[in-house]
Short mmCIF file of C-alpha atoms and ligand atoms in Angstrom, two decimals:
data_model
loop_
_atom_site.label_atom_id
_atom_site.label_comp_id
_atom_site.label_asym_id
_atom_site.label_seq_id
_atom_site.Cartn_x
_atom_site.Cartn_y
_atom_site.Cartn_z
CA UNK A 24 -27.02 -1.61 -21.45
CA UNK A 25 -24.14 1.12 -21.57
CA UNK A 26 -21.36 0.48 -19.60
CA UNK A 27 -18.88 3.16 -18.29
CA UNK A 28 -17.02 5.00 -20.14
CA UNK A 29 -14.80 7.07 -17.99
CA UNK A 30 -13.75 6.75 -14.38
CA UNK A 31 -13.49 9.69 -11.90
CA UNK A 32 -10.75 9.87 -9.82
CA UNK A 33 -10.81 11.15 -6.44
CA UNK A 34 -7.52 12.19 -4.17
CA UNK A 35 -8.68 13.44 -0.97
CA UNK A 36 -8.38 16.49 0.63
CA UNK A 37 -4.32 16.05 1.92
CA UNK A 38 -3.52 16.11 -1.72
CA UNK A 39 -5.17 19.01 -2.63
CA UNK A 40 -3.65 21.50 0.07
CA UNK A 41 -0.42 22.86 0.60
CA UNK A 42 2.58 23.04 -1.27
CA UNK A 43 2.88 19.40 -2.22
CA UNK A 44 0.28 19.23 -4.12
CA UNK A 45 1.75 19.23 -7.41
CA UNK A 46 4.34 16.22 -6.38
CA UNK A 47 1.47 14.55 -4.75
CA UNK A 48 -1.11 14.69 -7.42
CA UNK A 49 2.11 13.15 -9.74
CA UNK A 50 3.56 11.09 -7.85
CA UNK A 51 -0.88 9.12 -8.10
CA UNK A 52 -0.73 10.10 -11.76
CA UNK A 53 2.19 8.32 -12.14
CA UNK A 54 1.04 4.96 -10.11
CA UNK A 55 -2.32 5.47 -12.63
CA UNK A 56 -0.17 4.97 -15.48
CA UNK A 57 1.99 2.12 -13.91
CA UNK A 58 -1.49 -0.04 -13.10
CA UNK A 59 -3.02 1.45 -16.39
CA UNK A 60 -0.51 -0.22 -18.21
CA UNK A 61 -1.85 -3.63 -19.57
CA UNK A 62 -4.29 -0.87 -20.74
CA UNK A 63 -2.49 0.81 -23.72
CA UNK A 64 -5.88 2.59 -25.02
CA UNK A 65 -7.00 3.84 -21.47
CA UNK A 66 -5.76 8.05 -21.08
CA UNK A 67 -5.56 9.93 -18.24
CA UNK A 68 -7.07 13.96 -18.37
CA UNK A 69 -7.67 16.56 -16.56
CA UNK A 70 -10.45 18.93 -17.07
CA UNK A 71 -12.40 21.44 -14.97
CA UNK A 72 -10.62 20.64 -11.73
CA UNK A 73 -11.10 17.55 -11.99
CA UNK A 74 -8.73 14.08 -13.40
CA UNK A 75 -10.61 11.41 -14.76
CA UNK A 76 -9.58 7.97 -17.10
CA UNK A 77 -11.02 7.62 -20.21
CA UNK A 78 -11.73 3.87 -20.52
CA UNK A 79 -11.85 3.93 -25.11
CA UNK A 80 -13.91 0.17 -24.44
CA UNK A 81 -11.11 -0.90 -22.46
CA UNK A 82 -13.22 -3.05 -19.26
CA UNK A 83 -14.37 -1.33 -16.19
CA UNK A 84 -14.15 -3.85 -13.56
CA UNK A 85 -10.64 -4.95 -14.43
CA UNK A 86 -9.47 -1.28 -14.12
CA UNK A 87 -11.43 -0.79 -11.15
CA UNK A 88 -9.35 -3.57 -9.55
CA UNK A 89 -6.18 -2.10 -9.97
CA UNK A 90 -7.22 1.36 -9.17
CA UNK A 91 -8.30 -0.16 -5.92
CA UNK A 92 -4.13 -0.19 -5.20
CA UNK A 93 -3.15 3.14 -6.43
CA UNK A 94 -2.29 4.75 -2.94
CA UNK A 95 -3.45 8.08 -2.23
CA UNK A 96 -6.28 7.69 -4.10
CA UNK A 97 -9.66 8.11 -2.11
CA UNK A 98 -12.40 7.30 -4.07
CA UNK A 99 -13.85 6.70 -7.88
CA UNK A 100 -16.57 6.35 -9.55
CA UNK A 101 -17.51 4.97 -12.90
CA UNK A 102 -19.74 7.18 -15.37
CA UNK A 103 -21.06 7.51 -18.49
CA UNK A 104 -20.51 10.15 -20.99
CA UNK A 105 -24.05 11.98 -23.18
CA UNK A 106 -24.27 14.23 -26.14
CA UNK A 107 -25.19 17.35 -24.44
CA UNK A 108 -29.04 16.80 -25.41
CA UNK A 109 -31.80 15.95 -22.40
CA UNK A 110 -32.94 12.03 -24.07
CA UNK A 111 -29.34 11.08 -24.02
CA UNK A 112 -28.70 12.09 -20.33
CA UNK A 113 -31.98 11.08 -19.06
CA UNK A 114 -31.16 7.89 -20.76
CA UNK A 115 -27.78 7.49 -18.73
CA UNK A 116 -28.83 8.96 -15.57
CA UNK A 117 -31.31 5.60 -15.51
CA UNK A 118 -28.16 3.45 -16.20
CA UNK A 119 -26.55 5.44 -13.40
CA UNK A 120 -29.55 4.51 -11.40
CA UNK A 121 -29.85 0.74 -12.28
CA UNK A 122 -26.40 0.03 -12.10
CA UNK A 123 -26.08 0.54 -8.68
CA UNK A 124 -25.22 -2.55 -6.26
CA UNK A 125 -28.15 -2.28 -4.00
CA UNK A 126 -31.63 -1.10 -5.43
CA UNK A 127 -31.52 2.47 -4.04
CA UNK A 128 -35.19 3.56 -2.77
CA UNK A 129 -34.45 6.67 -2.56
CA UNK A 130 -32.10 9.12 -5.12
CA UNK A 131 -31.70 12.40 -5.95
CA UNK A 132 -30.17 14.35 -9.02
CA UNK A 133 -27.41 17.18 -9.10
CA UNK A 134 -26.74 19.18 -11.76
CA UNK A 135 -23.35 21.25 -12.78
CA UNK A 136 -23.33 23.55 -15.35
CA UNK A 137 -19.81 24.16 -16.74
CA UNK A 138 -21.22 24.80 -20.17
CA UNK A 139 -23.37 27.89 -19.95
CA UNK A 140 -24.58 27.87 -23.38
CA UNK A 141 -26.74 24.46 -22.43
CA UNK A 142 -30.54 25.87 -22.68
CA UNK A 143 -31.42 24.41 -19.65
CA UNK A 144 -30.20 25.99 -15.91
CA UNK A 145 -28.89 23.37 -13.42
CA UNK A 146 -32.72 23.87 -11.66
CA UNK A 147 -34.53 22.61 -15.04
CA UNK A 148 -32.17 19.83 -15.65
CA UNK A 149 -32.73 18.42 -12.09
CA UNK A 150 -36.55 18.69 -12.96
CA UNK A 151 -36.17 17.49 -16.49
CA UNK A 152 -33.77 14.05 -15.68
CA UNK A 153 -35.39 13.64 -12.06
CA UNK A 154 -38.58 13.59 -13.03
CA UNK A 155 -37.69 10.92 -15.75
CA UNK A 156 -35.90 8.73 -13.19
CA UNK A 157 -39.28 8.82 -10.98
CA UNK A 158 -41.11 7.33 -14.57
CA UNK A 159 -38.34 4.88 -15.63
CA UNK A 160 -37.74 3.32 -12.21
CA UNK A 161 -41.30 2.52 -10.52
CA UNK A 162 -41.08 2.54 -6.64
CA UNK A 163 -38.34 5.08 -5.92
CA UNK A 164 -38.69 8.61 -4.50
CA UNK A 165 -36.95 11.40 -4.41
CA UNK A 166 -35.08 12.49 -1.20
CA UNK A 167 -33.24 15.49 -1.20
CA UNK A 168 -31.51 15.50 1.80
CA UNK A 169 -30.33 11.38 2.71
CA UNK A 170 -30.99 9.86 -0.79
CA UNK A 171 -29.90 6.18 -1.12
CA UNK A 172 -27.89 7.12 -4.44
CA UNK A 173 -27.30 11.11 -5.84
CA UNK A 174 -27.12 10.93 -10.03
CA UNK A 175 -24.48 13.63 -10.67
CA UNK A 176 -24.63 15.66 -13.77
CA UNK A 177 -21.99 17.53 -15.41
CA UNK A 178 -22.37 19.48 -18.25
CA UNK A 179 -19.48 20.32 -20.14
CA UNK A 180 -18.65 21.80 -23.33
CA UNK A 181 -18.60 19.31 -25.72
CA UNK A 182 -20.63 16.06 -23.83
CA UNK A 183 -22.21 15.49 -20.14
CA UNK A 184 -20.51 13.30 -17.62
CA UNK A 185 -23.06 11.69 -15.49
CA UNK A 186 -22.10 9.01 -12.44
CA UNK A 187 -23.16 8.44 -9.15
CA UNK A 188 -21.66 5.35 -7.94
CA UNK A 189 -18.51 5.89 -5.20
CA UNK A 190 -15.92 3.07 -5.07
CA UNK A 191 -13.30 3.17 -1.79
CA UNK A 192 -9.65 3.71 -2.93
CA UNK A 193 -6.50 2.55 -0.86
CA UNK A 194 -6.52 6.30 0.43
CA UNK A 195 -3.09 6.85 2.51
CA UNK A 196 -0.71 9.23 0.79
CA UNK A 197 0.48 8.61 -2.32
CA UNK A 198 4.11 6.28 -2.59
CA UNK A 199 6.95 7.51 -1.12
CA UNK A 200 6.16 11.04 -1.20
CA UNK A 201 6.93 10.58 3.10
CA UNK A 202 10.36 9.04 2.60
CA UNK A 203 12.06 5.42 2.33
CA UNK A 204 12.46 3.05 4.76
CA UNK A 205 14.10 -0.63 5.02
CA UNK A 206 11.23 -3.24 6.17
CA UNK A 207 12.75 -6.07 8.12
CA UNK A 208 10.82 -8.87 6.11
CA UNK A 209 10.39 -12.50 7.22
CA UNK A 210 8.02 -14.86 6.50
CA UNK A 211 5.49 -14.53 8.98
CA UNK A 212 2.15 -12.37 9.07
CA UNK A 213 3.15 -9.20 10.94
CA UNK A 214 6.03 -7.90 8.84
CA UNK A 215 4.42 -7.68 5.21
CA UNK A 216 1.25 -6.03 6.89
CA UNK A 217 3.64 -3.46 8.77
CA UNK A 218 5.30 -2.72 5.18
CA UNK A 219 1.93 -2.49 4.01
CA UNK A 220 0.64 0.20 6.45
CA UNK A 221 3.94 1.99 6.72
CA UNK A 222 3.79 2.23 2.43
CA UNK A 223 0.34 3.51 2.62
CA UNK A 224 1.69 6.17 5.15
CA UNK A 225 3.98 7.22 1.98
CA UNK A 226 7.01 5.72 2.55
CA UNK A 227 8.84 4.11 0.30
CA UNK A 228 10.23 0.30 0.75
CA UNK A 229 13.20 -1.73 0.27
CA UNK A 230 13.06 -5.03 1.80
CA UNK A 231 15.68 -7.24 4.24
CA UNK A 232 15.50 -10.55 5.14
CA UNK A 233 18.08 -12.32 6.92
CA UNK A 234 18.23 -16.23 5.70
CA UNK A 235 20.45 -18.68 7.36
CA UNK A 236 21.04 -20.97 4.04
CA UNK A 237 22.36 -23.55 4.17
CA UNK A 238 20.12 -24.38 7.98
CA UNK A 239 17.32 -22.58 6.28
CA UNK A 240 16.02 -23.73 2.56
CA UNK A 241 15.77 -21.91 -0.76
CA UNK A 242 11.90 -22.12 -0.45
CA UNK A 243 11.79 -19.90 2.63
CA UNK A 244 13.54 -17.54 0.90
CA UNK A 245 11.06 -18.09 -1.70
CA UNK A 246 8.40 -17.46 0.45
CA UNK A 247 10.15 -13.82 0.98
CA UNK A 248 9.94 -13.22 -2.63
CA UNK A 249 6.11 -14.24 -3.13
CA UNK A 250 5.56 -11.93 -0.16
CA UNK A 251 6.99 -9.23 -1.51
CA UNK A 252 5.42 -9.73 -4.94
CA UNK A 253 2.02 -9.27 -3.27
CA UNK A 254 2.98 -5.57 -2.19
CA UNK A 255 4.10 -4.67 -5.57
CA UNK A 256 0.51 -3.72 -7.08
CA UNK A 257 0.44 -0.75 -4.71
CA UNK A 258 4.38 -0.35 -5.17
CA UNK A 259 5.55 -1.09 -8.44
CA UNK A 260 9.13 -2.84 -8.42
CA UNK A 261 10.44 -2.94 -4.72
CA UNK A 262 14.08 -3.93 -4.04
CA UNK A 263 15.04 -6.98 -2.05
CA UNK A 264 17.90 -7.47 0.27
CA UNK A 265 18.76 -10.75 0.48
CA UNK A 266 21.40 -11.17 3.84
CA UNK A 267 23.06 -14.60 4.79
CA UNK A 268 22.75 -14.42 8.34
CA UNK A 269 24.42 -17.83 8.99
CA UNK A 270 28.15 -16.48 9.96
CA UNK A 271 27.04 -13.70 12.41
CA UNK A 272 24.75 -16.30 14.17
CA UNK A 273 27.54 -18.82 14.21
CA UNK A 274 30.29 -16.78 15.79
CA UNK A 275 27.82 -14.96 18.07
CA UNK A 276 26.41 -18.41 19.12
CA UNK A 277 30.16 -19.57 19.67
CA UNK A 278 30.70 -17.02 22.00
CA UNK A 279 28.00 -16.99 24.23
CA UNK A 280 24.81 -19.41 24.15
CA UNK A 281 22.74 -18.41 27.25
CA UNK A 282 19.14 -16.63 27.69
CA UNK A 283 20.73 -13.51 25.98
CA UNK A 284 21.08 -14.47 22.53
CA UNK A 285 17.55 -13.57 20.94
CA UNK A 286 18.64 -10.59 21.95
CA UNK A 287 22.15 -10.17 20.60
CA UNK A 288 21.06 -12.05 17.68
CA UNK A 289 18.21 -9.08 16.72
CA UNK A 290 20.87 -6.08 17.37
CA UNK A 291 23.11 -7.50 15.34
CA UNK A 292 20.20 -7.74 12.76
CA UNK A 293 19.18 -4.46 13.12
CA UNK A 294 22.55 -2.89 13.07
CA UNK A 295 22.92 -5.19 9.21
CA UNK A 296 19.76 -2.89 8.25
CA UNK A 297 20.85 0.23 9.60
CA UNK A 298 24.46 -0.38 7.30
CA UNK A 299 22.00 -0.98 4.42
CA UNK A 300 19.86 1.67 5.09
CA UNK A 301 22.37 4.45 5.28
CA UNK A 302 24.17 2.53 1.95
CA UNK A 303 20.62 2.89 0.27
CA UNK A 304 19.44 6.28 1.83
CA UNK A 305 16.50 5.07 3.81
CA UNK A 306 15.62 7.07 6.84
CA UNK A 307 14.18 4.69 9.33
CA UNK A 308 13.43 0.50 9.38
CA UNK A 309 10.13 -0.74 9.60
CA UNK A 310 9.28 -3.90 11.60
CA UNK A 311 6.72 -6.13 12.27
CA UNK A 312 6.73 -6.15 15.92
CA UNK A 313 3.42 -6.11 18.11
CA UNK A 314 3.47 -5.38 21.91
CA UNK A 315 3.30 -8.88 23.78
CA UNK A 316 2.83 -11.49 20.80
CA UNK A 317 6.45 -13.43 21.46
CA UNK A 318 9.41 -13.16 24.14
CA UNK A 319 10.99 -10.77 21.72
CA UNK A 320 8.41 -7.77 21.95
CA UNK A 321 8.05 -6.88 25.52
CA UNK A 322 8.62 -3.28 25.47
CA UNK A 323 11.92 -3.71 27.78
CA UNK A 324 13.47 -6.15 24.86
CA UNK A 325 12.13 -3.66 22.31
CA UNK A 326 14.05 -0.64 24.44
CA UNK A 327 17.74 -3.13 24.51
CA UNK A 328 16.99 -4.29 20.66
CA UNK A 329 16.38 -0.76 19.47
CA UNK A 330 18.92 1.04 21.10
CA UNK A 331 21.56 -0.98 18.59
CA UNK A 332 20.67 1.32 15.91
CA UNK A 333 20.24 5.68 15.51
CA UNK A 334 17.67 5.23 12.99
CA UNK A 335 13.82 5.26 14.15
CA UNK A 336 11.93 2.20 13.89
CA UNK A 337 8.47 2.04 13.12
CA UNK A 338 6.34 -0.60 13.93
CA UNK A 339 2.95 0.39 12.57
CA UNK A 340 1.19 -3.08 14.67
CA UNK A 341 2.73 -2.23 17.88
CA UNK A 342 -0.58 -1.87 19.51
CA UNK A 343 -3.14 -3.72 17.16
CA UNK A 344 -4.16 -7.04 17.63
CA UNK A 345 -3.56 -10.69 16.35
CA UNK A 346 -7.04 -10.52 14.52
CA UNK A 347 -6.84 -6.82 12.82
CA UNK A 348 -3.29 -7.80 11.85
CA UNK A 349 -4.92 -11.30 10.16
CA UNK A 350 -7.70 -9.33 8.61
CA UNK A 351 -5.25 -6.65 6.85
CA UNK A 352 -2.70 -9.93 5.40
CA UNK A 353 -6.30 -10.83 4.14
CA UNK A 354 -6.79 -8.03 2.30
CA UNK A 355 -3.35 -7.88 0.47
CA UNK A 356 -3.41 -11.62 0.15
CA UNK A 357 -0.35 -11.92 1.95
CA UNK A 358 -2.08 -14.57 4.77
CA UNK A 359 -2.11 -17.55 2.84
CA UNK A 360 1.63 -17.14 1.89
CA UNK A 361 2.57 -16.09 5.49
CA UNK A 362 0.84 -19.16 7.04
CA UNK A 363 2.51 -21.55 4.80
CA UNK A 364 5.82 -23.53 6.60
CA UNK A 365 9.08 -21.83 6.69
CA UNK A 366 11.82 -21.85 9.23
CA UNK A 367 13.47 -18.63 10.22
CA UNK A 368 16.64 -17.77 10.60
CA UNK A 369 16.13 -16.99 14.39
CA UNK A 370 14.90 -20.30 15.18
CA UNK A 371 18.25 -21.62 14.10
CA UNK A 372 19.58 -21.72 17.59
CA UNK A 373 16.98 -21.29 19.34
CA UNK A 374 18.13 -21.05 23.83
CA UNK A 375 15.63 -23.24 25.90
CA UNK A 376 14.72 -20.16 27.76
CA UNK A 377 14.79 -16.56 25.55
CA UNK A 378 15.14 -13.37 28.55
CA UNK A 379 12.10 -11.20 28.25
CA UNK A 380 13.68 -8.93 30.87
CA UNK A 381 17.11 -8.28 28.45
CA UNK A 382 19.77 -5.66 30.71
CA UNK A 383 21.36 -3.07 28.23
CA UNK A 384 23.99 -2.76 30.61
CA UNK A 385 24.96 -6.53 29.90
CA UNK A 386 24.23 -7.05 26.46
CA UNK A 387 26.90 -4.29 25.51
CA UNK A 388 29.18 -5.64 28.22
CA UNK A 389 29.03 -9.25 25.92
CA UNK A 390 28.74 -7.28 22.86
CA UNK A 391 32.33 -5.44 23.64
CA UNK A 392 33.91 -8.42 24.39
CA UNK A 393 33.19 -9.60 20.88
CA UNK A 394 35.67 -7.40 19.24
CA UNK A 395 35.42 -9.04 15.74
CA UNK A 396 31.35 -8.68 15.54
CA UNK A 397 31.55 -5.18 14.04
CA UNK A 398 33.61 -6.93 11.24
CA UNK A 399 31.31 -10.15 11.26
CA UNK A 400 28.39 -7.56 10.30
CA UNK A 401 30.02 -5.75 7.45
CA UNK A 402 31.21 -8.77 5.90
CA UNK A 403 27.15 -9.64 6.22
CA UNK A 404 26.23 -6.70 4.31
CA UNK A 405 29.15 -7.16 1.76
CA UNK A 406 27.92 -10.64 1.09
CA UNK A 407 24.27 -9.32 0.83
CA UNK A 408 22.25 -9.85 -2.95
CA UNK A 409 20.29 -7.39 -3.68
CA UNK A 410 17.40 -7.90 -6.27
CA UNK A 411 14.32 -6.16 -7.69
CA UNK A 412 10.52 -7.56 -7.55
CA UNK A 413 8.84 -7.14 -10.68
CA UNK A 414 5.79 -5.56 -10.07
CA UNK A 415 3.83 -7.78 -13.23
CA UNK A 416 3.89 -5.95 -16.78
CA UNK A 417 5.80 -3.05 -15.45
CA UNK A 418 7.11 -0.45 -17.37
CA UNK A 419 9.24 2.27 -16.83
CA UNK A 420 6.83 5.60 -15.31
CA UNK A 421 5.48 7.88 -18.02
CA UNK A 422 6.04 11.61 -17.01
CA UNK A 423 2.62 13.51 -17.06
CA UNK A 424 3.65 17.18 -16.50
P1 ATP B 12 6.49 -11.82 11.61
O1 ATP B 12 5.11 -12.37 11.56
O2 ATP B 12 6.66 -10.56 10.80
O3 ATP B 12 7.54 -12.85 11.31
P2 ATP B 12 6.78 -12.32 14.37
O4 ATP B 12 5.52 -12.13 15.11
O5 ATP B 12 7.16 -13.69 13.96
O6 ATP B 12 6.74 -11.36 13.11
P3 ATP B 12 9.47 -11.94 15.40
O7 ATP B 12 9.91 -13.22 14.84
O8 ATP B 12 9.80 -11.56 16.80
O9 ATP B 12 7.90 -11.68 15.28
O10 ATP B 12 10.03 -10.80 14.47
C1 ATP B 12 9.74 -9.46 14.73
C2 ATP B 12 10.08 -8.65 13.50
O11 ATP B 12 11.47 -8.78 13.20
C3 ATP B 12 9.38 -9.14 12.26
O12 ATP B 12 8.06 -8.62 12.13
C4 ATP B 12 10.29 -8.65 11.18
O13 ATP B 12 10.08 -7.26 10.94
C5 ATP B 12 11.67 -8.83 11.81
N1 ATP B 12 12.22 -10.14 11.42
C6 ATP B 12 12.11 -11.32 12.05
N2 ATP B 12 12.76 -12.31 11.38
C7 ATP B 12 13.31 -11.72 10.28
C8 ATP B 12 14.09 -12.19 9.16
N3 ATP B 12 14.43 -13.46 9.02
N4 ATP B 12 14.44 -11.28 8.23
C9 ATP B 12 14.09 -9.99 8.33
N5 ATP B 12 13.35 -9.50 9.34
C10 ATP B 12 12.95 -10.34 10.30
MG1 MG B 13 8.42 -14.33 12.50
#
């Protein structure tokens, strides 16, 4: 049984136009290298257009995993490397065959020709290995036009590269190469999947979550952390913003406690990101709203709530529902964190009756008479920790070019 010894990488077509190709292509090469790292032995090339791992015995599926995270990256596939002589590629091009998840009925074989001294044309070799498949393999035909599998062939100038499975990437654009944003993190479903999507857009996160310690406990804020940690495989280290929330909602609270204060309560959190944002050179905030899930995210309260701050704010679930949003925390193993207990800092003083209907007109009529809130929110930010999450056995990037 041979098992692969290289993996081909794929990047999509975005990458490869236009004038950003060069920063896109290493801005992936350098995510390869970050998840590649537990992997001293594994190298990255590039050869004949295209970029491909060299494994050196280090083990597929394990790679495969954390290529699965490298964003920007649209497909791979695992293949084995021949002497350039026919027995050794028909040999592989059988693995290639067998080693497919589903019994193919149907395959059909491709052949490259980079080396031009091979003595075979690309039309023998198709002839030569296909016809060996049909032998090997009883019960499968050839189909030229919808085969079940295709059995590439490349023959280069010192060995041939055969492969044929094709294994899903994240795809998206590759990190931050559309910008930075701060994601509003709490501990609930919505707002790691939003970070999620709005990272796999290319934007690059740093995290905020408002705690009210000591109302709200060190585990919730643990919660934030774990959370976090689960977006670092497709991230590397993110930065955390850890803001104590408990002396804005205090005063605010103090000054007025009617159907209102959800709503003064989120400007006042937005306007704390928008500080940190310009402090940190992000260029919009990223939420986890979704049109209609609490009182909160009627599209009037998102109008008064987002007119607090300049910067956009993208909220990539705005129009998906509860379901797609559960099956995406699935699939970066956020859900089971998220659904765990935690109390939120908004909870803390909670009005019996929260306005869906908020008027701007009177929010900034209670906001001006609270002439020491512009203050309240600085000190907020001054009294913010900031702290990194360690993407596991990170290193510093390796520069490629
Ligand atoms: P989530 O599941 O993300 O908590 P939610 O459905 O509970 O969202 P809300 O509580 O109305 O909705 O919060 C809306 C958004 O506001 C969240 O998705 C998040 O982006 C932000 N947010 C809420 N609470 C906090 C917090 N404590 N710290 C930082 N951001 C928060
Ligand atoms: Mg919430």
């Amino acid at each position: 049984m041979m098992k692969p010894d290289v993996i081909v990488l794929r990047f999509g077509e975005l990458t490869l136009k236009g004038k950003n190709r060069h920063r896109f292509e290493k801005t992936i090469f350098d995510q390869v290298v970050r998840v590649m790292q537990p992997f001293p032995t594994v190298s990255l090339s590039k050869e004949y257009g295209r970029v491909y791992l060299r494994l050196n015995g280090e083990p597929y599926a394990a790679i495969a995993d954390r290529l699965k995270k490298v964003l920007g990256l649209s497909s791979f596939s695992p293949a084995y490397t021949a002497p350039l002589d026919v027995d050794s590629i028909r040999t592989a091009a059988v693995q290639a065959v067998q080693s497919a998840q589903t019994a193919p009925h149907t395959f059909k074989v491709s052949v490259r020709r980079v080396n031009k001294s091979f003595p075979h044309d690309s039309q023998e070799m198709n002839q030569l290995v296909g016809g060996h498949v049909l032998r090997a393999i009883p019960g499968l035909k050839v189909d030229v036009s919808r085969p079940d599998i295709e059995v590439k062939i490349e023959l280069r100038e010192e060995r041939a590269l055969i492969f044929s499975q094709v294994v899903e990437g994240a795809g998206g654009f590759p990190l931050g190469s559309n910008g930075k944003a701060m994601l509003m993190l709490s501990g609930g479903i919505d707002s790691p999947v939003a970070g999620f999507l709005a990272m796999r857009q290319g934007v690059q996160l740093e995290a905020v979550h408002f705690h009210s310690y000591p109302y709200t406990s060190e585990r919730s804020q643990q919660k934030v952390k774990d959370l976090l940690a689960k977006l670092t495989p497709y991230a590397g280290d993110i930065k955390l913003h850890m803001v104590p929330f408990t002396g804005v909602q205090t005063k605010i609270h103090q000054a007025y406690r009617d159907n209102l204060l959800i709503t003064l309560l989120r400007r006042a959190m937005f306007r704390i990101t928008e500080k940190l944002a310009e402090a940190h050179n992000a260029s919009a905030i990223v939420t986890g709203e979704s049109l209609g899930q609490v009182a909160s995210q009627t599209l009037s309260s998102m109008n008064v709530i987002g007119r607090a701050v300049e910067l956009p704010v993208l909220q990539p679930l705005i129009c998906m529902e509860k379901q797609q949003i559960i099956r995406i925390a699935e699939s970066i193993d956020t859900f089971k964190i998220s659904i765990l207990p935690h109390e939120d800092c908004c909870t803390l003083f909670l009005p019996p009756s929260p306005s869906t209907n908020p008027n701007l007109r009177v929010v900034e009529k209670i906001e001006r008479s609270m002439d020491w809130l512009d203050e309240e929110l600085n000190e907020a930010v001054r009294q913010t920790e900031s702290l990194w999450i360690k993407a596991e056995g990170e290193q510093l990037f390796t520069n490629f070019f």
